[in-house]
Short mmCIF file of N, CA and C in Angstrom, two decimals:
data_model
loop_
_atom_site.label_atom_id
_atom_site.label_comp_id
_atom_site.label_asym_id
_atom_site.label_seq_id
_atom_site.Cartn_x
_atom_site.Cartn_y
_atom_site.Cartn_z
N MET A 177 0.97 -1.55 -0.40
CA MET A 177 -0.03 0.25 -0.06
C MET A 177 0.90 0.95 -0.27
N PRO A 178 0.62 2.02 -0.29
CA PRO A 178 1.76 3.78 -1.31
C PRO A 178 1.13 3.89 0.09
N ALA A 179 2.34 4.97 0.79
CA ALA A 179 2.59 5.65 1.94
C ALA A 179 1.18 6.85 1.67
N THR A 180 1.19 7.21 0.77
CA THR A 180 0.28 7.87 0.60
C THR A 180 -1.06 7.85 1.06
N SER A 181 -1.65 6.67 0.96
CA SER A 181 -3.18 6.61 1.53
C SER A 181 -3.13 5.76 2.73
N ARG A 182 -2.09 5.56 3.34
CA ARG A 182 -1.97 5.57 4.77
C ARG A 182 -2.45 6.22 5.56
N ARG A 183 -3.61 5.85 6.39
CA ARG A 183 -3.87 6.88 7.56
C ARG A 183 -3.61 6.52 8.98
N LYS A 184 -2.50 7.64 9.66
CA LYS A 184 -1.78 7.29 10.71
C LYS A 184 -3.01 8.36 12.01
N ARG A 185 -3.62 7.68 12.72
CA ARG A 185 -4.32 8.17 14.04
C ARG A 185 -3.23 8.60 14.85
N ARG A 186 -3.05 9.82 15.90
CA ARG A 186 -2.45 9.97 16.76
C ARG A 186 -2.24 9.31 17.68
N ASP A 187 -0.91 8.83 18.53
CA ASP A 187 -1.23 8.06 19.28
C ASP A 187 -1.22 8.77 20.70
N ALA A 188 -2.84 7.80 21.37
CA ALA A 188 -2.72 8.19 22.52
C ALA A 188 -2.04 7.96 23.56
N PRO A 189 -1.47 8.46 24.36
CA PRO A 189 -0.37 8.02 24.95
C PRO A 189 -0.37 7.44 26.65
N PRO A 190 -0.11 6.45 27.19
CA PRO A 190 -0.60 5.84 28.49
C PRO A 190 -1.51 6.86 29.49
N PRO A 191 -2.59 6.12 30.07
CA PRO A 191 -3.07 7.01 30.72
C PRO A 191 -2.23 7.29 32.12
N ARG A 192 -3.25 8.66 32.43
CA ARG A 192 -2.67 9.54 33.83
C ARG A 192 -3.63 8.98 34.65
N THR A 193 -3.98 8.09 35.44
CA THR A 193 -4.38 8.07 36.64
C THR A 193 -3.85 8.27 38.61
N GLY A 194 -4.51 8.14 38.96
CA GLY A 194 -4.81 8.08 40.62
C GLY A 194 -3.56 7.36 40.91
N SER A 195 -2.74 7.50 42.24
CA SER A 195 -1.80 6.93 42.84
C SER A 195 -2.07 5.36 43.38
N GLY A 196 -3.95 5.11 43.45
CA GLY A 196 -4.63 4.25 43.76
C GLY A 196 -4.22 2.92 43.22
N GLU A 197 -4.20 1.53 43.40
CA GLU A 197 -3.86 0.61 43.04
C GLU A 197 -5.63 0.18 41.92
N THR A 198 -7.02 0.64 42.46
CA THR A 198 -8.10 0.78 41.41
C THR A 198 -7.95 1.98 40.56
N ASP A 199 -7.42 2.94 40.72
CA ASP A 199 -7.45 4.00 39.70
C ASP A 199 -6.18 3.41 39.26
N THR A 200 -5.29 2.69 38.62
CA THR A 200 -4.34 2.56 37.56
C THR A 200 -4.46 1.71 37.29
N LEU A 201 -5.15 0.38 37.29
CA LEU A 201 -6.00 -0.49 37.07
C LEU A 201 -7.62 -0.68 36.31
N ARG A 202 -7.91 0.52 36.39
CA ARG A 202 -9.24 0.63 35.39
C ARG A 202 -8.97 1.67 34.54
N GLY A 203 -7.57 2.27 35.10
CA GLY A 203 -7.25 3.40 33.65
C GLY A 203 -6.28 3.15 33.03
N PHE A 204 -6.16 1.73 32.97
CA PHE A 204 -5.33 1.07 31.97
C PHE A 204 -6.41 0.18 31.76
N LEU A 205 -7.40 -0.02 31.58
CA LEU A 205 -8.08 -1.06 31.02
C LEU A 205 -8.95 -0.07 30.49
N ASP A 206 -9.32 0.83 30.78
CA ASP A 206 -10.45 2.07 29.64
C ASP A 206 -9.66 2.46 29.07
N TYR A 207 -8.26 2.63 28.88
CA TYR A 207 -7.18 2.86 28.32
C TYR A 207 -7.60 1.83 26.96
N LEU A 208 -7.18 0.50 27.02
CA LEU A 208 -7.19 -0.20 25.89
C LEU A 208 -8.79 -0.22 25.63
N ARG A 209 -9.93 -0.45 25.83
CA ARG A 209 -11.05 -0.69 26.10
C ARG A 209 -10.95 0.53 24.59
N GLU A 210 -10.97 1.69 24.97
CA GLU A 210 -10.86 2.71 24.19
C GLU A 210 -10.22 2.44 22.75
N SER A 211 -8.70 2.23 22.73
CA SER A 211 -8.09 1.81 21.87
C SER A 211 -8.12 0.80 20.81
N ILE A 212 -8.80 -0.78 21.63
CA ILE A 212 -9.71 -1.29 20.88
C ILE A 212 -10.68 -0.83 19.91
N ALA A 213 -11.84 -0.63 20.58
CA ALA A 213 -12.78 0.16 19.87
C ALA A 213 -12.96 1.28 18.62
N ALA A 214 -11.63 1.89 19.18
CA ALA A 214 -11.23 3.18 17.93
C ALA A 214 -10.58 2.34 16.75
N LYS A 215 -10.16 1.34 16.96
CA LYS A 215 -9.13 0.45 15.97
C LYS A 215 -10.33 0.04 15.41
N VAL A 216 -11.23 -0.79 16.05
CA VAL A 216 -12.16 -1.32 14.71
C VAL A 216 -13.26 -0.12 14.06
N ASP A 217 -13.55 0.97 14.76
CA ASP A 217 -14.48 1.81 14.32
C ASP A 217 -13.99 1.94 12.67
N GLY A 218 -15.31 2.90 12.06
CA GLY A 218 -14.68 3.05 11.00
C GLY A 218 -13.74 2.07 9.66
N ALA A 219 -13.30 0.62 10.37
CA ALA A 219 -13.02 -0.10 9.71
C ALA A 219 -13.92 -0.59 8.06
N PRO A 220 -13.50 -0.73 7.03
CA PRO A 220 -13.98 -1.44 5.75
C PRO A 220 -14.59 -2.52 5.78
N GLU A 221 -15.90 -2.63 5.37
CA GLU A 221 -16.89 -3.99 4.94
C GLU A 221 -15.68 -3.92 3.24
N PRO A 222 -15.93 -5.18 3.23
CA PRO A 222 -16.02 -6.43 3.87
C PRO A 222 -15.02 -7.19 4.55
N GLN A 223 -13.44 -5.55 3.99
CA GLN A 223 -12.11 -6.47 4.67
C GLN A 223 -12.04 -6.81 6.66
N VAL A 224 -13.15 -6.13 7.71
CA VAL A 224 -13.42 -5.74 8.61
C VAL A 224 -13.57 -7.29 9.38
N ARG A 225 -14.22 -7.96 8.20
CA ARG A 225 -14.43 -8.86 8.95
C ARG A 225 -14.40 -10.40 8.34
N THR A 226 -13.03 -10.68 7.64
CA THR A 226 -11.88 -11.38 6.74
C THR A 226 -10.96 -11.30 7.43
N ALA A 227 -10.96 -12.61 7.04
CA ALA A 227 -9.74 -13.25 8.26
C ALA A 227 -8.66 -12.48 7.25
N ALA A 228 -7.78 -12.19 8.39
CA ALA A 228 -6.10 -12.04 7.98
C ALA A 228 -5.27 -12.49 8.46
N VAL A 229 -5.50 -13.63 8.98
CA VAL A 229 -4.22 -15.10 9.35
C VAL A 229 -5.48 -16.28 9.13
N PRO A 230 -4.32 -17.46 9.04
CA PRO A 230 -4.34 -19.02 8.45
C PRO A 230 -5.60 -18.82 9.83
N SER A 231 -5.72 -18.35 11.15
CA SER A 231 -6.60 -19.24 12.48
C SER A 231 -7.76 -18.46 11.75
N GLY A 232 -8.27 -17.65 11.02
CA GLY A 232 -9.18 -17.29 10.99
C GLY A 232 -9.73 -15.84 11.37
N THR A 233 -8.80 -15.16 12.21
CA THR A 233 -8.46 -13.94 13.26
C THR A 233 -9.38 -12.63 12.19
N ASN A 234 -10.65 -11.83 12.58
CA ASN A 234 -10.82 -11.19 11.62
C ASN A 234 -11.02 -10.15 12.75
N LEU A 235 -10.67 -8.65 12.58
CA LEU A 235 -10.85 -7.24 13.38
C LEU A 235 -12.28 -6.86 14.15
N LEU A 236 -13.44 -7.14 12.86
CA LEU A 236 -14.50 -7.58 13.84
C LEU A 236 -14.81 -8.75 15.06
N GLY A 237 -14.53 -9.48 13.98
CA GLY A 237 -14.97 -10.70 15.23
C GLY A 237 -13.96 -10.60 16.70
N LEU A 238 -12.78 -9.95 16.60
CA LEU A 238 -12.03 -9.27 18.17
C LEU A 238 -12.94 -8.77 18.66
N LEU A 239 -13.38 -7.85 17.99
CA LEU A 239 -14.19 -7.00 19.30
C LEU A 239 -15.58 -7.57 19.91
N ASN A 240 -16.46 -8.21 18.62
CA ASN A 240 -17.54 -9.21 18.92
C ASN A 240 -16.73 -9.90 19.78
N HIS A 241 -16.37 -10.76 19.97
CA HIS A 241 -15.36 -11.46 21.26
C HIS A 241 -14.67 -10.68 22.72
N LEU A 242 -14.31 -9.24 22.50
CA LEU A 242 -14.26 -8.65 24.12
C LEU A 242 -15.54 -8.26 24.15
N THR A 243 -16.85 -7.73 23.52
CA THR A 243 -17.64 -7.95 24.28
C THR A 243 -18.92 -8.71 25.09
N PHE A 244 -17.94 -10.22 24.43
CA PHE A 244 -18.86 -11.14 25.42
C PHE A 244 -17.64 -11.60 26.51
N VAL A 245 -16.40 -11.09 26.97
CA VAL A 245 -15.68 -10.87 27.31
C VAL A 245 -15.84 -10.72 28.69
N GLU A 246 -16.32 -9.04 28.62
CA GLU A 246 -16.78 -8.23 29.04
C GLU A 246 -18.15 -9.14 29.82
N ARG A 247 -19.09 -9.02 29.04
CA ARG A 247 -20.19 -9.12 29.38
C ARG A 247 -20.19 -11.17 30.77
N SER A 248 -19.50 -11.85 30.33
CA SER A 248 -18.99 -12.99 30.92
C SER A 248 -18.30 -12.42 32.52
N MET A 249 -17.45 -11.41 32.10
CA MET A 249 -16.57 -11.51 33.76
C MET A 249 -17.08 -10.44 34.61
N PHE A 250 -18.13 -9.47 34.09
CA PHE A 250 -18.72 -8.25 34.64
C PHE A 250 -20.09 -8.70 34.65
N LEU A 251 -20.88 -8.56 33.51
CA LEU A 251 -22.15 -9.07 33.77
C LEU A 251 -22.68 -10.26 34.41
N GLY A 252 -21.74 -11.15 33.97
CA GLY A 252 -22.53 -12.71 34.69
C GLY A 252 -22.85 -13.76 33.47
N ASP A 253 -22.98 -13.43 32.22
CA ASP A 253 -23.63 -14.08 31.14
C ASP A 253 -22.75 -14.69 31.58
N ASN A 254 -23.09 -16.34 30.80
CA ASN A 254 -22.98 -17.57 30.24
C ASN A 254 -22.41 -17.28 29.02
N VAL A 255 -21.08 -17.98 28.73
CA VAL A 255 -20.91 -18.19 27.41
C VAL A 255 -20.59 -19.94 27.37
N THR A 256 -20.87 -20.58 25.83
CA THR A 256 -21.10 -22.20 26.13
C THR A 256 -19.68 -22.33 25.07
N ASP A 257 -19.89 -21.28 24.17
CA ASP A 257 -18.78 -21.65 22.82
C ASP A 257 -18.08 -20.36 22.42
N TRP A 258 -17.05 -20.38 23.16
CA TRP A 258 -16.14 -19.32 22.85
C TRP A 258 -15.48 -18.98 21.43
N GLN A 259 -15.26 -20.16 21.31
CA GLN A 259 -14.66 -20.02 19.59
C GLN A 259 -15.63 -19.01 19.01
N ALA A 260 -17.40 -19.56 19.13
CA ALA A 260 -18.22 -18.90 18.13
C ALA A 260 -18.33 -17.36 18.31
N THR A 261 -16.98 -16.37 19.41
CA THR A 261 -17.65 -15.46 20.23
C THR A 261 -16.83 -14.67 18.55
N PHE A 262 -15.82 -15.18 18.12
CA PHE A 262 -14.58 -14.59 17.52
C PHE A 262 -15.74 -13.96 16.02
N GLU A 263 -16.77 -14.69 16.10
CA GLU A 263 -17.19 -14.07 14.59
C GLU A 263 -18.65 -13.23 15.09
N ALA A 264 -18.67 -12.03 14.15
CA ALA A 264 -19.67 -11.58 14.55
C ALA A 264 -20.74 -11.42 13.34
N ALA A 265 -22.54 -11.76 13.77
CA ALA A 265 -23.06 -11.90 12.94
C ALA A 265 -23.47 -11.32 11.27
N PRO A 266 -23.17 -12.11 9.88
CA PRO A 266 -23.13 -11.32 8.82
C PRO A 266 -24.12 -10.31 8.62
N THR A 267 -25.40 -9.76 9.53
CA THR A 267 -25.91 -8.78 9.59
C THR A 267 -25.47 -7.62 10.72
N ASP A 268 -24.81 -7.95 11.18
CA ASP A 268 -23.77 -6.87 12.23
C ASP A 268 -23.15 -6.02 11.12
N THR A 269 -23.31 -4.70 11.23
CA THR A 269 -22.24 -3.41 10.75
C THR A 269 -21.02 -3.18 11.85
N VAL A 270 -20.46 -2.42 11.60
CA VAL A 270 -19.42 -2.14 12.53
C VAL A 270 -19.51 -1.18 13.54
N ALA A 271 -20.47 -0.22 13.11
CA ALA A 271 -21.13 0.76 14.22
C ALA A 271 -22.19 -0.42 15.11
N ASP A 272 -22.56 -1.64 14.44
CA ASP A 272 -23.30 -2.12 15.45
C ASP A 272 -22.44 -2.92 16.85
N VAL A 273 -21.33 -3.48 15.92
CA VAL A 273 -20.59 -3.98 17.22
C VAL A 273 -19.89 -3.74 18.30
N VAL A 274 -19.43 -1.95 17.72
CA VAL A 274 -18.96 -0.89 18.23
C VAL A 274 -19.92 -0.40 19.07
N ALA A 275 -21.02 -0.69 19.13
CA ALA A 275 -22.08 -0.20 20.26
C ALA A 275 -22.36 -0.93 21.31
N ARG A 276 -22.10 -1.88 20.78
CA ARG A 276 -22.64 -3.53 21.68
C ARG A 276 -21.36 -3.23 22.69
N TYR A 277 -20.35 -3.13 22.24
CA TYR A 277 -19.29 -3.14 22.83
C TYR A 277 -18.82 -1.77 23.40
N ARG A 278 -19.18 -0.83 23.37
CA ARG A 278 -19.27 0.36 24.01
C ARG A 278 -20.36 0.57 25.53
N GLU A 279 -21.95 -0.22 24.77
CA GLU A 279 -22.18 -0.44 25.73
C GLU A 279 -22.32 -1.25 27.06
N ALA A 280 -21.30 -2.64 26.41
CA ALA A 280 -20.96 -3.33 27.67
C ALA A 280 -20.07 -2.60 28.27
N VAL A 281 -19.21 -1.79 28.34
CA VAL A 281 -17.83 -1.58 28.68
C VAL A 281 -18.61 -1.06 29.88
N GLU A 282 -19.67 -0.09 29.33
CA GLU A 282 -20.64 1.05 29.88
C GLU A 282 -21.32 0.58 31.66
N ARG A 283 -21.95 -0.94 30.91
CA ARG A 283 -22.54 -1.61 31.90
C ARG A 283 -21.28 -2.46 32.76
N ALA A 284 -20.39 -2.92 32.51
CA ALA A 284 -19.22 -3.14 33.70
C ALA A 284 -18.38 -2.09 34.43
N ASN A 285 -18.02 -1.04 33.85
CA ASN A 285 -18.36 0.08 34.72
C ASN A 285 -19.05 0.13 35.38
N GLU A 286 -20.39 0.44 35.70
CA GLU A 286 -21.63 0.23 36.22
C GLU A 286 -21.28 -0.92 37.44
N VAL A 287 -21.05 -1.76 37.22
CA VAL A 287 -20.70 -2.96 38.21
C VAL A 287 -19.31 -2.14 39.06
N LEU A 288 -18.34 -2.28 38.28
CA LEU A 288 -16.81 -1.72 39.13
C LEU A 288 -17.61 -1.49 39.71
N ASP A 289 -18.07 0.14 39.44
CA ASP A 289 -18.68 1.42 40.42
C ASP A 289 -18.95 1.43 41.63
N GLY A 290 -19.50 -0.32 41.82
CA GLY A 290 -20.08 -0.53 43.43
C GLY A 290 -19.21 -1.51 43.98
N CYS A 291 -17.78 -1.78 43.65
CA CYS A 291 -16.72 -2.64 43.80
C CYS A 291 -15.77 -2.28 44.61
N THR A 292 -15.55 -1.77 45.91
CA THR A 292 -14.66 -0.74 46.46
C THR A 292 -13.37 -1.35 46.98
N ASP A 293 -13.65 -2.95 47.53
CA ASP A 293 -12.52 -3.68 47.60
C ASP A 293 -12.21 -4.62 46.58
N LEU A 294 -10.46 -4.67 45.98
CA LEU A 294 -10.28 -5.51 45.31
C LEU A 294 -10.20 -6.82 45.89
N THR A 295 -10.02 -7.36 46.84
CA THR A 295 -9.97 -8.42 47.34
C THR A 295 -11.62 -8.97 47.30
N ALA A 296 -12.92 -8.13 47.27
CA ALA A 296 -13.62 -8.97 46.92
C ALA A 296 -13.97 -10.24 45.68
N SER A 297 -15.30 -10.53 45.79
CA SER A 297 -15.40 -10.72 44.60
C SER A 297 -16.25 -10.51 43.37
N ILE A 298 -16.16 -10.19 42.18
CA ILE A 298 -17.27 -9.94 41.38
C ILE A 298 -18.55 -9.98 41.36
N PRO A 299 -19.45 -9.87 41.85
CA PRO A 299 -21.01 -10.20 41.57
C PRO A 299 -21.26 -10.74 40.95
N ARG A 300 -21.30 -12.52 40.50
CA ARG A 300 -21.72 -12.93 39.30
C ARG A 300 -22.77 -13.90 39.89
N PRO A 301 -23.90 -13.78 40.27
CA PRO A 301 -25.01 -14.61 40.99
C PRO A 301 -24.86 -16.24 39.90
N GLY A 302 -24.50 -17.12 40.92
CA GLY A 302 -25.02 -18.37 40.43
C GLY A 302 -23.61 -19.30 39.55
N ARG A 303 -22.61 -18.15 39.89
CA ARG A 303 -21.25 -18.37 39.13
C ARG A 303 -19.61 -18.28 39.96
N PRO A 304 -18.98 -19.32 39.79
CA PRO A 304 -17.91 -18.68 40.58
C PRO A 304 -17.51 -17.35 39.99
N ALA A 305 -16.75 -16.74 41.03
CA ALA A 305 -16.22 -15.18 40.97
C ALA A 305 -15.16 -14.85 41.49
N PRO A 306 -13.99 -14.65 40.45
CA PRO A 306 -12.87 -13.89 40.83
C PRO A 306 -12.92 -12.55 42.10
N SER A 307 -12.00 -12.45 42.20
CA SER A 307 -11.63 -10.86 43.03
C SER A 307 -11.63 -10.11 41.87
N VAL A 308 -12.03 -9.35 42.20
CA VAL A 308 -12.27 -8.02 41.48
C VAL A 308 -10.79 -7.39 41.03
N ARG A 309 -9.99 -7.64 41.51
CA ARG A 309 -8.45 -7.31 41.43
C ARG A 309 -8.38 -8.25 40.05
N TRP A 310 -8.23 -9.73 40.35
CA TRP A 310 -7.79 -10.33 39.16
C TRP A 310 -8.90 -9.99 37.97
N ALA A 311 -9.86 -9.66 38.48
CA ALA A 311 -10.42 -9.36 36.83
C ALA A 311 -10.11 -8.18 36.48
N LEU A 312 -9.44 -7.29 37.15
CA LEU A 312 -9.35 -5.90 36.42
C LEU A 312 -7.73 -6.63 35.77
N ALA A 313 -7.31 -7.59 36.06
CA ALA A 313 -5.96 -7.79 35.84
C ALA A 313 -6.43 -8.69 34.43
N HIS A 314 -7.00 -9.67 34.41
CA HIS A 314 -7.15 -10.40 33.49
C HIS A 314 -7.89 -9.52 32.33
N MET A 315 -8.44 -8.67 32.64
CA MET A 315 -9.42 -8.43 31.56
C MET A 315 -8.28 -7.32 30.77
N ILE A 316 -7.33 -6.23 31.76
CA ILE A 316 -6.23 -5.95 30.87
C ILE A 316 -5.30 -6.63 30.09
N GLU A 317 -5.02 -7.24 30.70
CA GLU A 317 -4.20 -8.92 29.23
C GLU A 317 -5.26 -9.16 28.66
N GLU A 318 -6.03 -9.97 28.42
CA GLU A 318 -7.48 -10.56 27.38
C GLU A 318 -7.37 -9.09 26.79
N THR A 319 -7.78 -7.71 26.68
CA THR A 319 -7.89 -6.97 26.13
C THR A 319 -6.74 -6.28 25.20
N GLY A 320 -5.58 -6.15 25.84
CA GLY A 320 -4.23 -5.46 25.51
C GLY A 320 -4.05 -6.76 24.47
N ARG A 321 -4.07 -7.91 24.71
CA ARG A 321 -3.25 -8.78 23.94
C ARG A 321 -3.83 -9.08 22.49
N HIS A 322 -5.31 -9.00 22.56
CA HIS A 322 -7.17 -8.42 21.30
C HIS A 322 -6.36 -7.00 20.82
N ALA A 323 -6.03 -6.07 21.57
CA ALA A 323 -5.83 -4.35 21.14
C ALA A 323 -4.51 -4.82 20.03
N GLY A 324 -3.50 -5.63 20.35
CA GLY A 324 -2.52 -5.99 19.96
C GLY A 324 -2.73 -6.71 18.50
N HIS A 325 -3.51 -7.76 18.22
CA HIS A 325 -4.18 -8.05 17.32
C HIS A 325 -4.88 -7.35 16.14
N ALA A 326 -5.39 -6.58 16.69
CA ALA A 326 -6.38 -5.48 16.07
C ALA A 326 -5.15 -4.29 15.59
N ASP A 327 -4.36 -3.82 15.99
CA ASP A 327 -3.23 -3.55 15.57
C ASP A 327 -2.77 -3.48 14.06
N ILE A 328 -2.44 -5.19 14.50
CA ILE A 328 -1.54 -5.12 13.29
C ILE A 328 -2.86 -5.81 12.29
N ILE A 329 -3.79 -6.26 12.51
CA ILE A 329 -5.03 -6.61 11.47
C ILE A 329 -5.27 -5.38 10.60
N ARG A 330 -6.01 -4.39 11.44
CA ARG A 330 -6.71 -3.20 10.64
C ARG A 330 -5.02 -2.01 9.87
N GLU A 331 -3.66 -2.57 10.06
CA GLU A 331 -2.88 -2.18 9.75
C GLU A 331 -2.76 -2.74 8.12
N LEU A 332 -3.18 -4.02 8.58
CA LEU A 332 -3.35 -4.96 6.60
C LEU A 332 -4.49 -4.61 5.72
N ILE A 333 -5.44 -4.27 6.71
CA ILE A 333 -6.23 -3.89 6.07
C ILE A 333 -6.20 -2.35 5.05
N ASP A 334 -6.27 -1.38 5.81
CA ASP A 334 -6.43 -0.18 5.03
C ASP A 334 -4.50 0.62 5.17
N GLY A 335 -4.02 0.36 5.99
CA GLY A 335 -2.70 0.81 6.76
C GLY A 335 -3.00 1.60 7.59
N ALA A 336 -4.40 1.93 8.08
CA ALA A 336 -4.49 2.45 9.42
C ALA A 336 -3.58 1.87 10.40
N THR A 337 -2.62 2.96 10.98
CA THR A 337 -2.06 3.14 12.19
C THR A 337 -2.28 3.79 13.47
N GLY A 338 -1.95 3.71 14.68
CA GLY A 338 -2.14 4.46 15.41
C GLY A 338 -2.55 4.03 16.75
N ARG A 339 -2.48 4.34 18.45
CA ARG A 339 -3.54 4.04 19.38
C ARG A 339 -4.34 4.84 19.17
#
């Protein structure tokens, strides 16, 4: 792809957070959440759902998967087929998937707003629940991992770079 057709977003620096552990964990999680949502937002069809690597990973599927992860971890949704979460429905638009992800994040943050003790369990009725600290650390790892995948896939799609 010629350099003149590449779009570069301004890199967002790591977040400035409060000095407490909760502020730091939530700040970095929100930073990664925003990074991956922005990476998917505006991506062109059909490339956004086309596998970019032999495993079948595609940009829209990554964000769809993270929506299910957020809902499972913080809202208690039960996912029976994780592999299926890596594919968005054929009728879903990029805007649909981004909006669903942002809504899941908003609802997850509402749950987290009520969790003031990092050693307490995430409120997930009827399901084993990890500590708030573990859930935040896991979500940073999961979101960061897939945000890295999204960076590469988006650049392969249309040359767009930046966090």
